[in-house]
XYZ file of C-alpha atoms in Angstrom:
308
model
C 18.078 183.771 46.402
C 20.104 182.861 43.309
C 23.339 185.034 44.495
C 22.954 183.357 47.865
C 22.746 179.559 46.723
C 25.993 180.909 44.246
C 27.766 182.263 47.521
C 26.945 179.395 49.986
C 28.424 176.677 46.745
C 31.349 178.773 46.634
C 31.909 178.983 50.787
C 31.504 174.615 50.364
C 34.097 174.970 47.784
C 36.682 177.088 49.760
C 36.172 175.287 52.705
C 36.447 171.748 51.047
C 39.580 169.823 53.173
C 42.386 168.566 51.256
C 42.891 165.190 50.972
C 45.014 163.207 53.887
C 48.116 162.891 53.031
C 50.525 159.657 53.614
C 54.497 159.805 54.663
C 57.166 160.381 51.491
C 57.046 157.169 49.600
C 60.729 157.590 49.686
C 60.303 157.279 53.469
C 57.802 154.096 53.020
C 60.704 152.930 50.646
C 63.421 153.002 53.413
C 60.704 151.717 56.186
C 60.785 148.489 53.810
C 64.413 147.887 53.181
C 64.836 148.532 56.693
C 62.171 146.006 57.910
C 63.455 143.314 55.193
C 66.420 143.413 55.901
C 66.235 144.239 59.496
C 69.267 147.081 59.387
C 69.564 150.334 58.917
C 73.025 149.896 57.583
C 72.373 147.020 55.049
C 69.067 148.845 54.061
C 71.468 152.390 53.599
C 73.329 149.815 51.372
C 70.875 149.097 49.069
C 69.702 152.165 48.276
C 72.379 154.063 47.576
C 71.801 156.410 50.962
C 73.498 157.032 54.460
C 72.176 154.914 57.259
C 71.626 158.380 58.654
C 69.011 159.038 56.144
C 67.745 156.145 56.466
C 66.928 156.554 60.321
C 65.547 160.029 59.586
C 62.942 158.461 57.166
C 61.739 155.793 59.574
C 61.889 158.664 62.409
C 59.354 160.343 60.133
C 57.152 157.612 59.462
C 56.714 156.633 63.283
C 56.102 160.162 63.894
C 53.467 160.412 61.311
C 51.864 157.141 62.803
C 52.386 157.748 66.029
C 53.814 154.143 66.880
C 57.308 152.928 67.210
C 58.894 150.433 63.979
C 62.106 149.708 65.441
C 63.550 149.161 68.897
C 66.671 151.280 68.995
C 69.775 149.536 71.408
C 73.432 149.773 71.636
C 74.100 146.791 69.722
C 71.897 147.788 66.278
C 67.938 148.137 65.813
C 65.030 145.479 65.618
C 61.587 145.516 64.594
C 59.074 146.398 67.073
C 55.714 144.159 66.979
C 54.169 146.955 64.802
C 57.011 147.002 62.384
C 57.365 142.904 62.068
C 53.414 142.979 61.402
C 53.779 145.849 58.786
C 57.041 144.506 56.992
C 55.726 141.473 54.658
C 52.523 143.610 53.351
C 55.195 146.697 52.652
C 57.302 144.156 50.660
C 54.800 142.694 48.818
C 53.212 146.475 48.191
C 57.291 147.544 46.373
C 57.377 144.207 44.794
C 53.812 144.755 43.091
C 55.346 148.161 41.933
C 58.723 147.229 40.871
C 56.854 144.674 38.656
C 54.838 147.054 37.055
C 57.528 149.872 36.397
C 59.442 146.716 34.838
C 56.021 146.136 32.638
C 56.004 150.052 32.081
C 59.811 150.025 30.805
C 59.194 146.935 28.480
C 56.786 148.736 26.566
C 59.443 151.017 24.545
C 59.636 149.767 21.189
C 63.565 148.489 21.597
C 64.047 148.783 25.516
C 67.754 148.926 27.067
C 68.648 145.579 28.803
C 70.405 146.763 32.077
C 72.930 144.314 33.562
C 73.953 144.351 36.878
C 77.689 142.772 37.535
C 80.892 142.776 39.670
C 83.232 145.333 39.199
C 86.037 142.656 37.903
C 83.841 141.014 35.851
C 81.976 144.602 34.087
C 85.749 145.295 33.097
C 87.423 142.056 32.355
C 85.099 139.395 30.823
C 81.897 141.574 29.595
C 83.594 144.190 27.241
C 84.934 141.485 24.763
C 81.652 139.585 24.666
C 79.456 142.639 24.013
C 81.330 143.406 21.641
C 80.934 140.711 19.320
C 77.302 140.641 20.098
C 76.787 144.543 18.903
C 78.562 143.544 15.800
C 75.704 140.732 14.903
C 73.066 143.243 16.445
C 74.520 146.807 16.244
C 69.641 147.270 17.389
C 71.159 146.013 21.061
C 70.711 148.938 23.245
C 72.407 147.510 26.481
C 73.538 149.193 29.630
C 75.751 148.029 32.434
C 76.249 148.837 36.068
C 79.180 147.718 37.834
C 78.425 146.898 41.656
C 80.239 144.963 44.778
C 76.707 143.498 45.904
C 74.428 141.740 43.786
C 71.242 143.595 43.233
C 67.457 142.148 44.044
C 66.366 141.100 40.747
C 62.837 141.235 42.281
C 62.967 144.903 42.821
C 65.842 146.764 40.938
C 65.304 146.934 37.356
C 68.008 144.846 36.386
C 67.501 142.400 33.678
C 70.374 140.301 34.210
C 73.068 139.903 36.889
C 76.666 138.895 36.191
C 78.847 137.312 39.762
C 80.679 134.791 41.074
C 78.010 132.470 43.204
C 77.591 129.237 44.340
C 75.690 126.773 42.323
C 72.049 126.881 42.529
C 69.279 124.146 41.794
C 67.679 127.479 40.340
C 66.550 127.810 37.087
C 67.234 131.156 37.110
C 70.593 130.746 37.447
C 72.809 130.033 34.470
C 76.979 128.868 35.366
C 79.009 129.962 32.912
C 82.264 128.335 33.888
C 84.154 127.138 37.111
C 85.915 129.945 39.569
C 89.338 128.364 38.867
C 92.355 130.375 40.715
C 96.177 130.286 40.028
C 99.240 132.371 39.955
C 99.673 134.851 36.988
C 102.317 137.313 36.210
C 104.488 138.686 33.507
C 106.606 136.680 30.917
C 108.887 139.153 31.920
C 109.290 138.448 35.508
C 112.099 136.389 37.090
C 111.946 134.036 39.545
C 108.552 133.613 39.445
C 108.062 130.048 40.754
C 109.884 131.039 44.012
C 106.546 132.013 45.518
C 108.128 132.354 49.022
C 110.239 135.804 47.737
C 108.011 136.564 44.961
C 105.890 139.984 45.766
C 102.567 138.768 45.875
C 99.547 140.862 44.767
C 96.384 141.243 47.034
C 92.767 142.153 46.083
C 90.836 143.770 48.732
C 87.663 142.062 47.621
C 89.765 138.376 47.301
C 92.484 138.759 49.873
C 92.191 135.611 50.960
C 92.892 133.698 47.603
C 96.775 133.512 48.382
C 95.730 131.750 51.776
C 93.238 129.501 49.965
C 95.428 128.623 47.080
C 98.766 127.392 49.027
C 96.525 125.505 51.769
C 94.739 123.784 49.163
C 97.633 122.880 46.962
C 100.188 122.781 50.113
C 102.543 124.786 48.070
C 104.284 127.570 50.547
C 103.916 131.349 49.807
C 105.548 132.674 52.907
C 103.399 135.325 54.397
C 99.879 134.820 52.379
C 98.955 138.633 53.294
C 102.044 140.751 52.173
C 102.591 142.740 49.291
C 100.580 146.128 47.669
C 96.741 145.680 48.128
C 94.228 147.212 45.619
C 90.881 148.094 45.220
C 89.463 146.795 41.669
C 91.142 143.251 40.478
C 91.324 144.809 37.289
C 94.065 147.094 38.474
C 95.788 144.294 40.254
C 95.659 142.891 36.759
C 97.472 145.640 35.181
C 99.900 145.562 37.622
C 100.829 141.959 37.218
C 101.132 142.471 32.964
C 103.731 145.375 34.465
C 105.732 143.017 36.265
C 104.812 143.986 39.425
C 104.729 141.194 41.249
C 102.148 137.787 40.974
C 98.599 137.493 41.463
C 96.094 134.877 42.217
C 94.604 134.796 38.766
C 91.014 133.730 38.425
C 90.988 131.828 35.068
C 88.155 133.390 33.267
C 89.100 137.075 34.441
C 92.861 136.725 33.248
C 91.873 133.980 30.033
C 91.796 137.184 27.542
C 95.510 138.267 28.805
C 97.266 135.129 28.750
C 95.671 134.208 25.725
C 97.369 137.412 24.591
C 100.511 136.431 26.037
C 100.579 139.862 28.652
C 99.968 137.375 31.536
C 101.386 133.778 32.279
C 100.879 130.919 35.141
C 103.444 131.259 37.707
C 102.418 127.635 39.067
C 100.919 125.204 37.399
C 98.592 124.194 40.367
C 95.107 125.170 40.094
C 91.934 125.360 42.917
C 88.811 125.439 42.446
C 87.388 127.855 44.835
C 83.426 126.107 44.694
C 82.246 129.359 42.775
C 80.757 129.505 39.324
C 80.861 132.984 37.358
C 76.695 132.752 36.672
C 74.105 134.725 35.170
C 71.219 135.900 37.079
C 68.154 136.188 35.477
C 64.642 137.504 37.296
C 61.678 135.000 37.401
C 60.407 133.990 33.913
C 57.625 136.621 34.832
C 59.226 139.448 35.103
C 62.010 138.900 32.224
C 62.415 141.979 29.643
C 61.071 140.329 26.383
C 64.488 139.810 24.775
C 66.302 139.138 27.402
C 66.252 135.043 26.692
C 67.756 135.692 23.003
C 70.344 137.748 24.216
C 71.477 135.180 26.866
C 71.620 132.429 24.196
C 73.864 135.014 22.326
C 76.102 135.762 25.251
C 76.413 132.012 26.261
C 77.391 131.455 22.520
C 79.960 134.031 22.800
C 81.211 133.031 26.192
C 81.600 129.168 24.678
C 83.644 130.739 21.829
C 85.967 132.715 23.836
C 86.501 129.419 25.901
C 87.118 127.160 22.913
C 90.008 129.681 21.584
């Protein structure tokens, strides 16, 4: 009797079912983005995927619930009724979880502040300010990522953003200065006022700046959109200090340089595009617990650099 009560535990054991198991969170994760955002593309975007892969996750998750998310047409996708009634308790469900990793990470005795900024600004206005602040605390541990698109501060773990924005009644948002544009170039180039033969320098990102500058101060630059186009502004920069041509300078990107004397105006007319260069910081909530003394540290250094 005993071997046979042993034998039928064991046969209860063995034939025990596993537990159900749920689509790839990574798929849920796309579903969400997807459904937010309403785009397959934008949603690719944001995380740092193909739109491709992001179609193959949501195939898999309306295969695994045997319903259809998103209406599929010629001219992009849309939520079905099952997806719009699934997409706010999704986004709630990541937010709840990108709060906690952010409690998780804060727990590490010094944690790393991660910033978040545009390329331009990672490479032209950051560097000298960190700097000064890791020489009154060398304990900083800061990282930064450089990025065309500002990042969800809800949901990336980013503890502070760094772009160009319009002003916000927001008090999470804190403006640093005025976007203030006009002509820079070399001390070394000739000519320069003639903007109608100078070469003008275009930014991919800010291609329109010549366009916005001369309509605003009715100043003539021929054809706004000729000359050599490049990628990063801080390569446009270099090539202006060269003496390759001008470019629209945006005052607190090119204030290090001409302070330096590598870069000078080429017009003494000035715009101001409606822009502020701003810090982003997520809700009081969810801030990294030294993230408000290293602002007041930054800002301090920022007023500094202005005042010189």
């Amino acid at each position: 009797l005993f071997l046979g009560v042993e034998k039928l535990r064991l046969n209860v054991k063995a034939l025990a079912p596993r537990r159900p198991k749920g689509p790839p969170l990574n798929a849920l994760r796309a579903f969400e983005a997807a459904a937010r955002l309403e785009s397959f593309v934008s949603a690719a975007a944001e995380l740092g995927v193909t739109a491709g892969a992001v179609s193959q996750h949501i195939k898999t998750i309306e295969a695994w619930a045997g319903t259809t998310l998103f209406e599929r047409s010629a001219h992009g996708v849309s939520l079905s009724a099952s997806g719009r009634k699934l997409t706010e308790e999704f986004t709630d469900a990541f937010d709840a979880l990108a709060a906690a990793t952010q409690s998780l990470r804060s727990l590490a005795p010094n944690p790393e502040l991660h910033i978040a900024a545009l390329p331009s600004i990672a490479q032209l206005w950051l560097p000298e300010r960190l700097g000064k602040l890791r020489e009154k605390r060398p304990d900083l541990n800061v990282s930064v990522t450089a990025m065309e698109t500002p990042p969800s501060l809800v949901r990336d773990l980013f503890d502070l953003a760094v772009f160009f924005s319009f002003p916000s009644k927001s008090s999470d948002q804190i403006a640093i200065s005025e976007d203030i544009i006009f002509p820079v170039c070399s001390p070394k180039l000739e000519n320069e006022n003639n903007l109608e033969s100078a070469q003008l320098l275009l930014v991919h990102t800010w291609r329109d700046d010549w366009k916005i500058w001369s309509e605003a101060t009715g100043v003539s630059v021929g054809d706004p959109q000729r000359g050599p186009q490049y990628s990063l502004y801080a390569l446009a920069v270099e090539e202006a200090k060269s003496g390759a041509g001008v470019l629209m300078g945006h005052g607190c990107l090119v204030e290090q340089d001409m302070r330096s004397g590598y870069l000078k105006r080429a017009s003494t007319e000035e715009v101001r595009t409606g822009r502020i260069l701003a810090l982003e910081l997520p809700h009081s909530s969810k801030r990294h617990p030294g993230i408000e003394e290293f602002v007041k540290l930054l800002l301090a250094e920022a007023k500094d650099s202005d005042e010189k």
